[in-house]
Structures are given as structure tokens and as C-alpha cells.
Coordinates of C-alpha atoms in Angstrom, one line a residue:
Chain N
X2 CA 5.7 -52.1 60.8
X3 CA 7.7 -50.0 63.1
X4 CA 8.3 -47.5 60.4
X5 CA 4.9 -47.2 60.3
X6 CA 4.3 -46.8 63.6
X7 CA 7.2 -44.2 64.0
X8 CA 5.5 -41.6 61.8
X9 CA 2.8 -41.6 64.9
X10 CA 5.1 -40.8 67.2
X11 CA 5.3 -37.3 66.4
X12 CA 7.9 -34.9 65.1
X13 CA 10.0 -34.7 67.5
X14 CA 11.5 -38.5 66.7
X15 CA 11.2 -37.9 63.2
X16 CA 14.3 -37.1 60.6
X17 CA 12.6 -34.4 58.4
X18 CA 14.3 -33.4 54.3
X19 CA 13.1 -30.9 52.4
X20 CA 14.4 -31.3 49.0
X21 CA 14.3 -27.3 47.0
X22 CA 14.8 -24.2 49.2
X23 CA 12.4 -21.7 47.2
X24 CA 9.8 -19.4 48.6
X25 CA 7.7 -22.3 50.0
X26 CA 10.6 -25.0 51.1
X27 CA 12.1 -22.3 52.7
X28 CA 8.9 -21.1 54.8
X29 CA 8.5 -24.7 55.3
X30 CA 12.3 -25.4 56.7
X31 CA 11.8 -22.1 59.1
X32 CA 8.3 -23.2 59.9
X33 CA 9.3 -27.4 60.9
X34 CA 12.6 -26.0 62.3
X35 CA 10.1 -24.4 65.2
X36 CA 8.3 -27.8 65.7
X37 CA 12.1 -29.4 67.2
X38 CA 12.4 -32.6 64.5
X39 CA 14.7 -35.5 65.6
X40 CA 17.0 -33.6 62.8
X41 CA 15.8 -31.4 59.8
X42 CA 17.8 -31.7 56.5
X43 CA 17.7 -29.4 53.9
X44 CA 18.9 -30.1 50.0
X45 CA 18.9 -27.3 47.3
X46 CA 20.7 -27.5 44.0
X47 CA 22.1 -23.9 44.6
X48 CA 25.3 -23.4 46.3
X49 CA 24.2 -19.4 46.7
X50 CA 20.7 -20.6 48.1
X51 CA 22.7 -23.4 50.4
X52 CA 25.2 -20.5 51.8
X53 CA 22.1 -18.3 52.9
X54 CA 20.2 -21.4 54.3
X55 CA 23.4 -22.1 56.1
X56 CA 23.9 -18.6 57.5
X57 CA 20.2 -18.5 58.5
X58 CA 20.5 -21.9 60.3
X59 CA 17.4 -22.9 58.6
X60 CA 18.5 -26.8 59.7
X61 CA 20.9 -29.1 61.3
X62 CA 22.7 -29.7 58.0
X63 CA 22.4 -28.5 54.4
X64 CA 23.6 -30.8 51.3
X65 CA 23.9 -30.3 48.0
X66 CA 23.6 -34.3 47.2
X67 CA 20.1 -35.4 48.3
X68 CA 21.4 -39.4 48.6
X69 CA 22.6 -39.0 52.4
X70 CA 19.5 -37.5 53.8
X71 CA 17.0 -39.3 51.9
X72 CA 18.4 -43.0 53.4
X73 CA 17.4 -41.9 56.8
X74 CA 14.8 -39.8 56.7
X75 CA 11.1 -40.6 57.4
X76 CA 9.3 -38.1 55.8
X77 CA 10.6 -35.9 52.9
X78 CA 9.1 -32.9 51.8
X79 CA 9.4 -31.8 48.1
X80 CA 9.2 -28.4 47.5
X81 CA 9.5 -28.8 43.4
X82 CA 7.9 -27.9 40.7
X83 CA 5.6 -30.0 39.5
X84 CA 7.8 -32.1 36.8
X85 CA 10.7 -31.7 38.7
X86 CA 8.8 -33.7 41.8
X87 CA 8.3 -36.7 39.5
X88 CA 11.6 -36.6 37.8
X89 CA 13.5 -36.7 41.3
X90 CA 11.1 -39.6 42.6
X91 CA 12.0 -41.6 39.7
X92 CA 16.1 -40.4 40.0
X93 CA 16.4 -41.1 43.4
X94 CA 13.8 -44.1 43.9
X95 CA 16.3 -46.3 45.9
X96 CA 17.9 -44.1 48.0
X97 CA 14.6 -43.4 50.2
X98 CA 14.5 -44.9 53.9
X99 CA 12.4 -48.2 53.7
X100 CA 8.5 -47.4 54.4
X101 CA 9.5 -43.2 54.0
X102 CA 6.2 -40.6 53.8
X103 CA 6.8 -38.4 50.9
X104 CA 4.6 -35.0 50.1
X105 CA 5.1 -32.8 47.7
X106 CA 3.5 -28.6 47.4
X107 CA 3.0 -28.4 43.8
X108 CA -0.4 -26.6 42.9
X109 CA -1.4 -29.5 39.9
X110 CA -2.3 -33.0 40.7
X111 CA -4.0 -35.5 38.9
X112 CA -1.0 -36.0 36.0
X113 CA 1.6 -35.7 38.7
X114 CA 0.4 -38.5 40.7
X115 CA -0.4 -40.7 37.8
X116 CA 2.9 -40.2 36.3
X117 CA 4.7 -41.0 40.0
X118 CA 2.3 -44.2 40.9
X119 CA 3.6 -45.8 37.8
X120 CA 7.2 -45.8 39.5
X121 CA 7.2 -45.3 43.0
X122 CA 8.7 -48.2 44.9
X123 CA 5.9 -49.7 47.0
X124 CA 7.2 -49.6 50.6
X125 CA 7.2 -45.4 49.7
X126 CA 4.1 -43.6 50.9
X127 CA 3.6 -40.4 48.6
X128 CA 0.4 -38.3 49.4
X129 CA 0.1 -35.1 47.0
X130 CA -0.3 -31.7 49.1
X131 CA -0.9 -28.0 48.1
X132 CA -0.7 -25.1 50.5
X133 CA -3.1 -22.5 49.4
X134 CA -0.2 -19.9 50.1
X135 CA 2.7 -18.0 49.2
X136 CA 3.5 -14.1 48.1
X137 CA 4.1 -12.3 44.4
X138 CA 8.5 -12.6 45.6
X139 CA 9.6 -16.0 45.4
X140 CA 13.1 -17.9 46.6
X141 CA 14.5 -19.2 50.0
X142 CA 15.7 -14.8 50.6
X143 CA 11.5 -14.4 51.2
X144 CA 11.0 -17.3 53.0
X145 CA 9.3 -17.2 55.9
X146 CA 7.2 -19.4 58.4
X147 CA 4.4 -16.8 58.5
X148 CA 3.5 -16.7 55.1
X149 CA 1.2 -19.9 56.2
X150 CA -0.7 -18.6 58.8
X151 CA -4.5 -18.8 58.4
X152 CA -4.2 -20.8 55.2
X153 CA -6.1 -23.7 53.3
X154 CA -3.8 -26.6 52.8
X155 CA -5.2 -29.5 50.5
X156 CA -4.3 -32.9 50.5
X157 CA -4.7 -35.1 47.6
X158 CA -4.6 -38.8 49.2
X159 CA -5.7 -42.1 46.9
X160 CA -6.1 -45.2 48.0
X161 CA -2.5 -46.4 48.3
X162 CA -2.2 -43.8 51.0
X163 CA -2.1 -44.9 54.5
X164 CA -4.5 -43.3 57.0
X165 CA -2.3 -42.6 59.4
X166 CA 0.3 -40.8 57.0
X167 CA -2.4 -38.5 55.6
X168 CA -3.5 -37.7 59.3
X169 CA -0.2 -37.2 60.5
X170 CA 0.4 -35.0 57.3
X171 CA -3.0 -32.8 58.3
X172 CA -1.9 -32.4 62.0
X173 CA 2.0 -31.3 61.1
X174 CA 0.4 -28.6 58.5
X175 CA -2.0 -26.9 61.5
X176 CA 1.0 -27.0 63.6
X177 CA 2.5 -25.1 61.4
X178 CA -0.2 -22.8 60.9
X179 CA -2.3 -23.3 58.4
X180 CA -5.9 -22.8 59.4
X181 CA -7.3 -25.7 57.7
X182 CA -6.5 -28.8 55.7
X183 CA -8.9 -30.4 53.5
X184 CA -8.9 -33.5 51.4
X185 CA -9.7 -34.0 48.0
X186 CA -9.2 -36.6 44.9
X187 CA -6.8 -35.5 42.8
X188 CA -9.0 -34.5 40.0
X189 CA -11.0 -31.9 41.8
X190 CA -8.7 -30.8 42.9
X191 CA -7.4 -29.3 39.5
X192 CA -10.9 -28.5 38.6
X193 CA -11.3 -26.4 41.9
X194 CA -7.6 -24.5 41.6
X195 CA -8.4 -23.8 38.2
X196 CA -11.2 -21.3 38.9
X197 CA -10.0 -20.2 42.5
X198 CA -5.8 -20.1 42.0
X199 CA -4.9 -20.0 38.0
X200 CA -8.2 -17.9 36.8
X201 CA -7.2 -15.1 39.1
X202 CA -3.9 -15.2 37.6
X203 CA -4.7 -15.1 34.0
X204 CA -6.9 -12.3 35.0
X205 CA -4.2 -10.4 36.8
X206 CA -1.7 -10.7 33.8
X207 CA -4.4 -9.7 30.8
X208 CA -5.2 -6.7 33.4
X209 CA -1.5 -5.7 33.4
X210 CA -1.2 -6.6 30.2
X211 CA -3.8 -3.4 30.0
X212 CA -1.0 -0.9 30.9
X213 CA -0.1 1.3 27.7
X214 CA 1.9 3.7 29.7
X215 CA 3.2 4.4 32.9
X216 CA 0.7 8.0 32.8
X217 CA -1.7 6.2 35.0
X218 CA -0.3 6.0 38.2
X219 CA -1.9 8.7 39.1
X220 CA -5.5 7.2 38.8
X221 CA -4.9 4.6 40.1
X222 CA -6.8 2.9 43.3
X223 CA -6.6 0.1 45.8
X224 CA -8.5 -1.9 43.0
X225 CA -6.2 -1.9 40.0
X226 CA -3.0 -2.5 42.3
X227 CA -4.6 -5.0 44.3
X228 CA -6.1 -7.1 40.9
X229 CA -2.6 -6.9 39.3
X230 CA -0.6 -7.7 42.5
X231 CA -0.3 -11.3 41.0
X232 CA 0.5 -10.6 37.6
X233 CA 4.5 -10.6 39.3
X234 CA 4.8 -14.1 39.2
X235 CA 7.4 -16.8 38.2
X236 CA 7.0 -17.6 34.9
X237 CA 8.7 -20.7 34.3
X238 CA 6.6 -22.5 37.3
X239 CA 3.0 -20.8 36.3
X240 CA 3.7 -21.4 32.4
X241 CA 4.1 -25.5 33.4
X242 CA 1.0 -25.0 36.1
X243 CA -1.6 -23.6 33.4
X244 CA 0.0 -25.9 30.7
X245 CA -0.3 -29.5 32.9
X246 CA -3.9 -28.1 33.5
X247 CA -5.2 -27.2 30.9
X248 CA -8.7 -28.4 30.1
X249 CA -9.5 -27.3 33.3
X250 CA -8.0 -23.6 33.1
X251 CA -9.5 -23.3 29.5
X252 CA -13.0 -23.9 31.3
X253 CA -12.6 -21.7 33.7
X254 CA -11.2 -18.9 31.2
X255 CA -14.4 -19.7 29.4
X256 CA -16.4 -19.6 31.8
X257 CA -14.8 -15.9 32.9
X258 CA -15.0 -14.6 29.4
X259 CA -18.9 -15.5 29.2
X260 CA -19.7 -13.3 32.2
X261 CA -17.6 -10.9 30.8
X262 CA -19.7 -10.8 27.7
X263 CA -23.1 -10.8 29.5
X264 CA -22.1 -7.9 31.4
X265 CA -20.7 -5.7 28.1
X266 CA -23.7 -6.9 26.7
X267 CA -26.0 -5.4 29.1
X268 CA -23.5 -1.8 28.6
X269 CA -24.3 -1.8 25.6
X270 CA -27.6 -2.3 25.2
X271 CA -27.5 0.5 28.0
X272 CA -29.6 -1.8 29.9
X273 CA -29.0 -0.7 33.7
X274 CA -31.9 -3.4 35.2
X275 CA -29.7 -6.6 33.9
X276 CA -25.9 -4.6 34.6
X277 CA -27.8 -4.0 38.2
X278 CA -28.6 -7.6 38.8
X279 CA -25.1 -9.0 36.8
X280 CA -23.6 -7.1 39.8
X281 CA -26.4 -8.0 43.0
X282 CA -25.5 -11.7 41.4
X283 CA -21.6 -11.3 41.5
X284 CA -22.0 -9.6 45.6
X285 CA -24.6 -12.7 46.7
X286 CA -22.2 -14.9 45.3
X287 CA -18.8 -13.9 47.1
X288 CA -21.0 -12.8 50.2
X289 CA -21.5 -17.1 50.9
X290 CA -17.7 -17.6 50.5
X291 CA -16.4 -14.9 53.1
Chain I
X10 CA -13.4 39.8 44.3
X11 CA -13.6 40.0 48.3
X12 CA -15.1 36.4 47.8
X13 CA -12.3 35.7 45.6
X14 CA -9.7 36.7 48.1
X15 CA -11.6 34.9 51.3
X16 CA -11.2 31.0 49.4
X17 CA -7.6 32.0 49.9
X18 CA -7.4 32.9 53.5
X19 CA -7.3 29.4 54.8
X20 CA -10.1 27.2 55.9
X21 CA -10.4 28.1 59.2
X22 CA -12.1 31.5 58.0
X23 CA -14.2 29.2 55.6
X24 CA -17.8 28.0 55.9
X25 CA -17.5 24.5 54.8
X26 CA -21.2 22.6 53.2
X27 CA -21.3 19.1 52.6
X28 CA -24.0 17.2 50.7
X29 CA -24.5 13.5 51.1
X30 CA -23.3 11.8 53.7
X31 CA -22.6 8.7 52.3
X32 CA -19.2 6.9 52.5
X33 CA -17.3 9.5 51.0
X34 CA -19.1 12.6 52.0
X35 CA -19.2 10.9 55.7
X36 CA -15.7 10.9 55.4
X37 CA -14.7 14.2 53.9
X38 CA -16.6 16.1 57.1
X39 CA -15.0 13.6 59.5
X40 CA -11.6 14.5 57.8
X41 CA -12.1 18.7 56.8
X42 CA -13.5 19.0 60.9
X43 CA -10.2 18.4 61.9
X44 CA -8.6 21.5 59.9
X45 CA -11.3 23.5 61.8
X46 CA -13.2 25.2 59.3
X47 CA -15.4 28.6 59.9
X48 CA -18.5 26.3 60.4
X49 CA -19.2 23.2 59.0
X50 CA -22.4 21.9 57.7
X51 CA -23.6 18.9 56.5
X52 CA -27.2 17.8 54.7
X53 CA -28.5 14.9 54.5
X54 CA -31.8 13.9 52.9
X55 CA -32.1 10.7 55.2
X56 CA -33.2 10.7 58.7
X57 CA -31.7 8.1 59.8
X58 CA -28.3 9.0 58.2
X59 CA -28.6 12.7 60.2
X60 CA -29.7 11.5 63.5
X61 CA -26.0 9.3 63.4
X62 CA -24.4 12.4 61.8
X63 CA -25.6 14.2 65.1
X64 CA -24.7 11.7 67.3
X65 CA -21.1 11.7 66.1
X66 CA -21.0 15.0 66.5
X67 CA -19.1 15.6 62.2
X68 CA -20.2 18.9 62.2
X69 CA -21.3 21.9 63.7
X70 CA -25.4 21.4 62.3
X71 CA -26.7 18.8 60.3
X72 CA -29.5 20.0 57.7
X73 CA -32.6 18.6 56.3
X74 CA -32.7 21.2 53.7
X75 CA -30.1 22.3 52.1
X76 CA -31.2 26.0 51.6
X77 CA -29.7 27.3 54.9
X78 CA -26.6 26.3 55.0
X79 CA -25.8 26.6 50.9
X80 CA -26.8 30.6 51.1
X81 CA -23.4 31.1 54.1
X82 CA -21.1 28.6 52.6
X83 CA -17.9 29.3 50.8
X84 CA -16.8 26.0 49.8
X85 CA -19.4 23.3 49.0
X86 CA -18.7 19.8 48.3
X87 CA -21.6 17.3 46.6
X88 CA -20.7 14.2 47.7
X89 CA -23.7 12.5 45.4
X90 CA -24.0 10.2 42.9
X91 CA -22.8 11.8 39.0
X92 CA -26.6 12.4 37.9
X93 CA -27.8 13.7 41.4
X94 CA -25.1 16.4 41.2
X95 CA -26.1 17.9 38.6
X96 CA -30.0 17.4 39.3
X97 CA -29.1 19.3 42.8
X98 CA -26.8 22.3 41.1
X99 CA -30.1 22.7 38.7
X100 CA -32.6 22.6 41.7
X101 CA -30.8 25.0 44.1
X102 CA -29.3 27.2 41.3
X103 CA -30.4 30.4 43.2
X104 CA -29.5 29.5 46.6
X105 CA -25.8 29.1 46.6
X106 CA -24.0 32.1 48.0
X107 CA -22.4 34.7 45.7
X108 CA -19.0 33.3 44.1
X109 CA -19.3 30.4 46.0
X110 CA -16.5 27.4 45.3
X111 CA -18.6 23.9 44.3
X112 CA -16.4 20.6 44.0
X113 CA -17.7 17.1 43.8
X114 CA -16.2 13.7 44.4
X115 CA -18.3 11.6 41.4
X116 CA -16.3 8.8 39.6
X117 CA -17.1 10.4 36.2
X118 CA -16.7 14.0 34.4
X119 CA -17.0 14.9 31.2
X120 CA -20.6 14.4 30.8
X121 CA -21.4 15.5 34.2
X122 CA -19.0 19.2 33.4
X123 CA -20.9 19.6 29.9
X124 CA -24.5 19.0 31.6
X125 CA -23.8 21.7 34.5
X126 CA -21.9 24.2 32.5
X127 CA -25.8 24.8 30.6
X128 CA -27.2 25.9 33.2
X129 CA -24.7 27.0 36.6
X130 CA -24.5 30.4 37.5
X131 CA -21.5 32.6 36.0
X132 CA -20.6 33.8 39.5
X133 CA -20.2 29.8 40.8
X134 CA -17.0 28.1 40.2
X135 CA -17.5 24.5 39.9
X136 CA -14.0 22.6 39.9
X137 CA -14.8 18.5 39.5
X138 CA -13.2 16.4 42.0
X139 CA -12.6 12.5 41.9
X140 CA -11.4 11.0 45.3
X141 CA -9.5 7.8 44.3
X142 CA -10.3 6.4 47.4
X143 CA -13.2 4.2 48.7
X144 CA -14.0 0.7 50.5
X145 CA -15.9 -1.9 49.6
X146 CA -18.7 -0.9 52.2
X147 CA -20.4 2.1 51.9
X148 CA -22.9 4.8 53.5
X149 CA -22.2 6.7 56.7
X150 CA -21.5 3.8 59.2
X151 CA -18.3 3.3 57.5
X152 CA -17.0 6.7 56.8
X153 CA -13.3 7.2 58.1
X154 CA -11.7 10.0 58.0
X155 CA -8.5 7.4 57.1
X156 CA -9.6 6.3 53.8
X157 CA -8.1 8.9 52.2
X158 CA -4.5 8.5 54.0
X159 CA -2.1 7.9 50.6
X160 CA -4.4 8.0 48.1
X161 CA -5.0 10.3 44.8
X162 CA -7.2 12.8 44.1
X163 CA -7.8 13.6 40.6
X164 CA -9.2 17.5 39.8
X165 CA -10.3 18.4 36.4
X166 CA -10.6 21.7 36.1
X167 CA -11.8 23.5 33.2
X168 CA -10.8 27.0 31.6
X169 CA -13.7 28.5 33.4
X170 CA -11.8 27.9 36.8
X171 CA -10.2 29.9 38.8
X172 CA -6.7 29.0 39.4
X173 CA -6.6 29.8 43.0
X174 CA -9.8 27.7 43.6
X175 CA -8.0 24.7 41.8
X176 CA -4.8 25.5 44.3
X177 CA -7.0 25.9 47.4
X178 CA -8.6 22.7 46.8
X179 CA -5.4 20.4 46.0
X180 CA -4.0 22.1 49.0
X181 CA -7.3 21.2 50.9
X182 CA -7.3 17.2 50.2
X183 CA -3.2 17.3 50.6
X184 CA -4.0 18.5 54.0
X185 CA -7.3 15.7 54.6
X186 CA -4.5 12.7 53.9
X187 CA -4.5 12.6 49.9
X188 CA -0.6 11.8 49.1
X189 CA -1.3 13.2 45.3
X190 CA -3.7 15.7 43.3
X191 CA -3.2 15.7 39.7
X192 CA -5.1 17.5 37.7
X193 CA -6.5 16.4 34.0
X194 CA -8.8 17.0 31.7
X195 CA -12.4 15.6 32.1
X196 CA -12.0 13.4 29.3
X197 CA -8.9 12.1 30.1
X198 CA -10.2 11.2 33.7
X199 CA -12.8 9.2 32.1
X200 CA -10.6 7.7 29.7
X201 CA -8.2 6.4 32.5
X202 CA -10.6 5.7 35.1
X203 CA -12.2 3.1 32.6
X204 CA -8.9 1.7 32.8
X205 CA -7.6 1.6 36.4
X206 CA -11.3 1.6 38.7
X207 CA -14.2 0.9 36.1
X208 CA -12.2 -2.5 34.4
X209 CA -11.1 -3.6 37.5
X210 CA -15.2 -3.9 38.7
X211 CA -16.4 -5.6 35.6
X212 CA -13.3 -8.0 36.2
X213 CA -14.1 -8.8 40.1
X214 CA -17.8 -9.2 38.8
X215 CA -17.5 -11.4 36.4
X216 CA -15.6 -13.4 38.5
X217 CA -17.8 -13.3 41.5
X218 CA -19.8 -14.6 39.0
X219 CA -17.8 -17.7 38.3
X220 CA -18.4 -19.1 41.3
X221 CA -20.5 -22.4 41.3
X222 CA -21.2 -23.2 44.6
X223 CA -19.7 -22.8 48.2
X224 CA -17.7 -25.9 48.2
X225 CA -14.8 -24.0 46.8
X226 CA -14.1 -21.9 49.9
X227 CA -11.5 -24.5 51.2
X228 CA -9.3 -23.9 48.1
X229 CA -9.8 -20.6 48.5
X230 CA -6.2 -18.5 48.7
X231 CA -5.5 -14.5 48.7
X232 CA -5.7 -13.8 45.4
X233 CA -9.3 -15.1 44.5
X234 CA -10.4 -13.5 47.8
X235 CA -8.4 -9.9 46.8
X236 CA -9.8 -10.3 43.2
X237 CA -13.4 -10.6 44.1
X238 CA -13.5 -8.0 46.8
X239 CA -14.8 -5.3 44.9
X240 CA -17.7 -7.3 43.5
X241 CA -19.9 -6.2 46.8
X242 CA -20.4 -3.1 44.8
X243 CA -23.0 -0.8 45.5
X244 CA -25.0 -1.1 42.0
X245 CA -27.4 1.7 42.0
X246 CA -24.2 4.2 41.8
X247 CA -21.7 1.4 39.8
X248 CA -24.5 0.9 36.8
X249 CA -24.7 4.4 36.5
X250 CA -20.7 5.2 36.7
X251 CA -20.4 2.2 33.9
X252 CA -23.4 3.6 31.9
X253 CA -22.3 7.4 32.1
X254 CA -18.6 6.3 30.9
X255 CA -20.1 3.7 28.7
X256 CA -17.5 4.1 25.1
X257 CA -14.4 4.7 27.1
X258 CA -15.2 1.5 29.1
X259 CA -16.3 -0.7 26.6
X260 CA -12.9 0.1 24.5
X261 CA -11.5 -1.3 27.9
X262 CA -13.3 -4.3 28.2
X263 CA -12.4 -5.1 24.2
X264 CA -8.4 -4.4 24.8
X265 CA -8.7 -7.1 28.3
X266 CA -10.8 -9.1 26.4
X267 CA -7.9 -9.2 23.5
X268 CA -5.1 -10.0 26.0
X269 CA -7.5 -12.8 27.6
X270 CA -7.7 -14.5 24.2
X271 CA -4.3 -14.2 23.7
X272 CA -3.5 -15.9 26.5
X273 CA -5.9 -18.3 26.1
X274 CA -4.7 -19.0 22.5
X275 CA -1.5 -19.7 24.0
X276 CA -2.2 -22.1 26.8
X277 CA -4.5 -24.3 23.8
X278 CA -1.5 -24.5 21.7
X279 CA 0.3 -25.4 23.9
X280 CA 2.9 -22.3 23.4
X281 CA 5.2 -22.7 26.6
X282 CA 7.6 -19.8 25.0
X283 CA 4.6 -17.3 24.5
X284 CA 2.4 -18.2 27.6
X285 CA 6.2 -17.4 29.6
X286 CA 6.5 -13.9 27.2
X287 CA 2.6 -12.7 28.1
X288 CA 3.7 -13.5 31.6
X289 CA 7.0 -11.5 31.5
X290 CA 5.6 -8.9 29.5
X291 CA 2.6 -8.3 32.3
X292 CA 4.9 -8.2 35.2
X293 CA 7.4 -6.1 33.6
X294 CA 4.3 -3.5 32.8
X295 CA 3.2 -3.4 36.3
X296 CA 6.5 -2.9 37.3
X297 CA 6.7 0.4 36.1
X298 CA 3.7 1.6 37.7
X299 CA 4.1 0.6 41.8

């Protein structure tokens, strides 16, 4: 009961861990570090990664061994990729503090959290989280607290999760400056960051994928650099992404490829009515999103 | 030849035409008044579009008729859609002034150079022009003289140009804010442009098009939003740029198409390895080009 009523309390009597130091533990670290927590802990596998989080003073203390920080810390923040978050719950299941709030960042849900309610020690609270942001450079050297400014976070919360954690979760994230944080079942949302995260990615890697030779820079416009921006991306981590959600993304892709169709179809046929109205629709339809 | 010798002297002994004040053509006056041309004149076939014209004061008279202004000028620039350029060289053949220098800024060429070159007058030199520059709102209101600050300009001349006209001009939109003027072929503008500006529309399009419903604006992040940005298109002029370039973009379409089901092919296989290669292979393609 008091641990409970400790994650109320605020921040600033709170011990905070974030467990992985890459582009978004980082950002979170510098981000938290701003909010004064009781004590922030941070735990990378990476001695290089630990000496620069050391020399940027990212927290009070940086470990390589995850045990000491975990046993008396009341929230812990893994920033892992998605596997990687289940196989450290399931490593280092006792050595959380009794009643501890865990989150995680990963961008897939619904196969992560089955796999870690089939383990997770009851007293643990783990509510799924995504923040809608990051950069095309990744690791803790561009981290930075800005890079969440204006942004969606989601959280994924079932019924094991306790109100008050996935409240205190929602307030810590616009303190940090996210814009907004939503909730959402697991389920949608992989359907929903399947069209609006992973689509746009597979589109931006087929588009570079286009390149045959470095001769075009010189036609090129905002458009072309913009729409392959993301095609710099970490491979390892977007390969397991698309691969743990798969049905979804292969909708989506689907989905892409029949509008794509429709609107060669109308190019060919040279028919300028329906390619005028494939392209009115596509404007109407952005136009109620921004 | 004393026409000849005049497009060299610099603009400032140069009466400057524009026709079509529309984003671009807004622009170009905005940007050429500050090099202080002889005169400069603009025509507009809106009323509306010349009473702002007048009120912001872009040039030294705004026309109705382009008649006037096209018998004086020196260097004219049709800043009209591809088909409307040529309609207007045909309609006011025998108005331009003798050896006059006639550039436009339309997002397609080779048909466009083959349709004038029937019927333009031997004394005119017509260079084509491509401004790889733009916004995704468009008419006068939102002319800048800034869009044009580091972008390219593509100019594809033809043997029937002059070489000092094709110098004066790169020199000209070097000194508006272009960073780069390349010059090609016609058909090697509309070869790449299908690439680098036309694919990247039907792309943003068809995924503008993708979009269900509203609800998905909370898990919404930048690169949906940057992908989709070019889908407020303006379709009169877009269906036509498409329809004009129709082979070189459908060949475009067909290679993204190819690398979209090759991707696809390996995310249902469940290929890891490959899905990481097509990844690697797309950044490292991009790479060489910004």
C-alpha cells in the first residue's frame, strides 16, 4: 500500500532506472534528469555508451549491472527493443523493488505484452508505452530531451494496470514534453502504427531503393529528400518491428499498393477526371488530420 | 545582334515580363525586383490576382493583356501550366519583341520543346526552365521570394539556343537564390523528374489515401505527417504534369512497385536476413545522394 501510494507523490520522491541508453533512453535520461527525481539511475550494456553518459552527467550513477538499481527503484523505464524488453523482465524478475511501475518505448505491443503477462511477478505493475518520436540518427551521442517536444505518446494499459500508475505515467510524459498522451488496447495499437509509423517506412526504403545512380541530385526537391529521410534507419530494430507485426503491416502494404494501382490505372487509361479526383481524395483526406 | 549583345549587359538594362502569377511566377517577380531590372512587368489574366500584385507593389505595371508589355521586353518568363505555355507562345507569336529571350518554369519538357519548336519564331530563343522548388500551397498569396533559397534549377536547352542566353539565365536564378543550375537534355529532365518529384506525388497520394478515418491522428508521428504533405496537390496542373510525362512515370511506378513487393515478399516469409539487406541497401543508396 504505501508503494502504491508513493508513485503519487510525484517525481521528486521517486528513484527513477532507465535500463538501455540509445537514442530514446538517452532523450529520456536528459529529459527526467530536468524533472529533479529522488535519484535517476541509468544501466547500459556498453562501457563506451556508459563513459559518455558518465561525462555528460546524464544521472546520479551509471551501472553496467542492472541488479543494484532495480531493488530500489520505483519506476523503471526500458528503453529496449521489443524482445530484448521481455527477455530482461523474465532475467531480472526478482530483483525489482516490491510493487515497482515498469514501462517500456518499444513501437509493437500486443505480442510483447502477452509474452511478459505470462511471467511478470504480480506485485510488478508493467504498462506498455510508445512515444510517437525520435530522428533518422540513433544512440545515447543524439540523444536529447527535445526530440519529444510536441509529440503523441501512447499508452497501452490492460486491466492488470493500476489507475493511478497509467495516470502518473501520462502526467510524467507531458512534463516532459510530449504534447499528448493517448490510451489504447494493445491491439489497436499495432493496427494504428502499422499504417501511420511502419507503412511510411516501407515506403521510404522502396523509394530509395529507387536510386540507380547518384546523377540525380541534381533534380532533386524538398519532396524526394523529405519521403526518403526515413529510409536511414536501424535495421536490426525496424526488421524485428515489421516482423512481430506483421499481419498488420502486410495490410497496410496492401492496402498502399491498391491505391497505388488505382492511380496508374487512371495514367494509363490517360483518364485525367478519375487521376483529378484520386488526388482531391488523397488532399480531403490529410486536410482532417492536420 | 544588338539584341544579342543587350541579354548580356546585365539585368538592370533588361525589361523583365512575367506571365502568371501564380506561386511560382509570384515568386520569380518578388525575387528578379530585387536585382533591379530595366522595368518589370507582370500579366495576369485574373483580377483578383492583379489587384494583390498592385497592392504589393512586385512590379513596376501589372497587365491585363499581355500585348503591351511582351512587344518592350527582353527577357520573358511563362510562369503557366506545360499546355498553357505553349497555347500562349502560339497565340501571341507576333507580339514578342525582336530576338526576345523566352524561358518557362513548367515541370515537363520534351513534349512541351517539340510542340513549340513547330511553330515559334526563328528570331525567339526559347530556353526551358524547371525551378525545383515549390510549396505545398500555391497561387499568389503564397509567393516568396525565399522558396528558391538552395534549391536547383534544371535548364534544357536545345541546339537552337544561344549559349549566352543559357549563361545569362543560370547566372540570373544563381543570383534569385537557386544554389545549382544544371543543364540536361529535355528528355532526360523528364526521365529524372518522374523519379525524384512525379513518384514522390503518386507515393504521398496513395497514402493520403490510406487513411481510414480521423482517429489515427493521435498516433500520428513526423514521418506520416512529412510523407503525406505533398498530397494537398494542386490537381488541375499535377494530372496534367503526370499525363504529359505519362511512359517515363509509369516505368517509375513499376520499378517502386517492384521494390514494394520485394519487401513485402520478405516480411511474409519471414526473411529477417533479407528484410535487414533491403533496409541496408536503401539507406546506403540515399546516402550517396544528401
Amino acid at each position: 500500500m504505501i508503494r502504491e501510494e508513493s508513485q503519487l507523490k510525484g517525481i521528486s520522491e521517486l528513484n527513477v532506472t532507465i535500463i538501455g541508453l540509445g537514442l530514446i533512453g538517452g532523450s529520456m535520461a536528459l529529459a527526467i534528469r530536468q524533472l529533479e527525481p529522488r535519484s535517476l539511475w541509468v544501466v547500459d550494456q556498453n562501457s563506451k555508451v556508459r563513459e559518455m553518459a558518465s561525462a555528460a552527467a546524464v544521472a546520479d550513477e551509471v551501472f553496467a549491472d542492472p541488479t543494484l538499481p532495480l531493488g530500489k527503484s520505483d519506476l523503471v523505464i526500458l528503453c529496449l527493443y521489443p524482445q530484448a524488453v521481455a527477455d530482461f523482465l523474465e532475467k531480472y524478475r526478482e530483483c525489482f523493488r516490491t510493487g515497482a511501475l515498469i514501462t517500456d518505448v518499444s513501437g509493437i505491443k500486443t505480442s510483447l505484452l502477452a509474452q511478459i503477462n505470462h511471467f511478470l511477478r504480480p506485485d510488478l505493475d508493467f504498462v506498455g508505452g510508445h512515444p510517437m518520436a525520435g530522428k533518422e540518427s540513433w544512440g545515447f551521442a543524439n540523444a536529447s530531451a527535445s526530440i519529444f517536444a510536441g509529440a503523441n505518446y501512447i499508452l497501452t494499459p490492460t486491466v492488470r494496470n493500476k489507475t493511478q500508475n497509467i495516470r502518473f505515467l501520462a502526467q510524467l510524459f507531458l512534463d516532459i514534453g510530449f504534447a499528448k498522451v493517448t490510451s489504447a488496447t494493445p491491439e489497436y495499437h499495432d493496427e494504428m502504427i502499422a499504417l501511420t509509423s511502419q507503412l511510411p517506412h516501407v515506403i521510404s526504403i522502396s523509394l530509395a531503393n529507387c536510386i540507380a545512380s547518384d546523377d540525380i541530385s541534381d533534380f532533386v526537391g524538398g519532396s524526394f529528400k523529405d519521403y526518403t529521410r526515413v529510409a536511414a534507419i536501424n535495421t536490426e530494430l525496424w526488421a524485428e518491428l515489421f516482423l512481430t507485426n506483421k499481419e498488420n503491416l502486410l495490410n497496410q502494404i496492401e492496402r498502399f499498393q491498391k491505391n497505388i494501382e488505382q492511380l496508374k490505372k487512371a495514367l494509363t487509361d490517360h483518364d485525367q477526371q478519375s487521376l483529378q479526383e484520386i488526388m482531391a481524395q488523397g488532399a480531403r483526406k490529410r486536410e482532417v488530420l492536420f
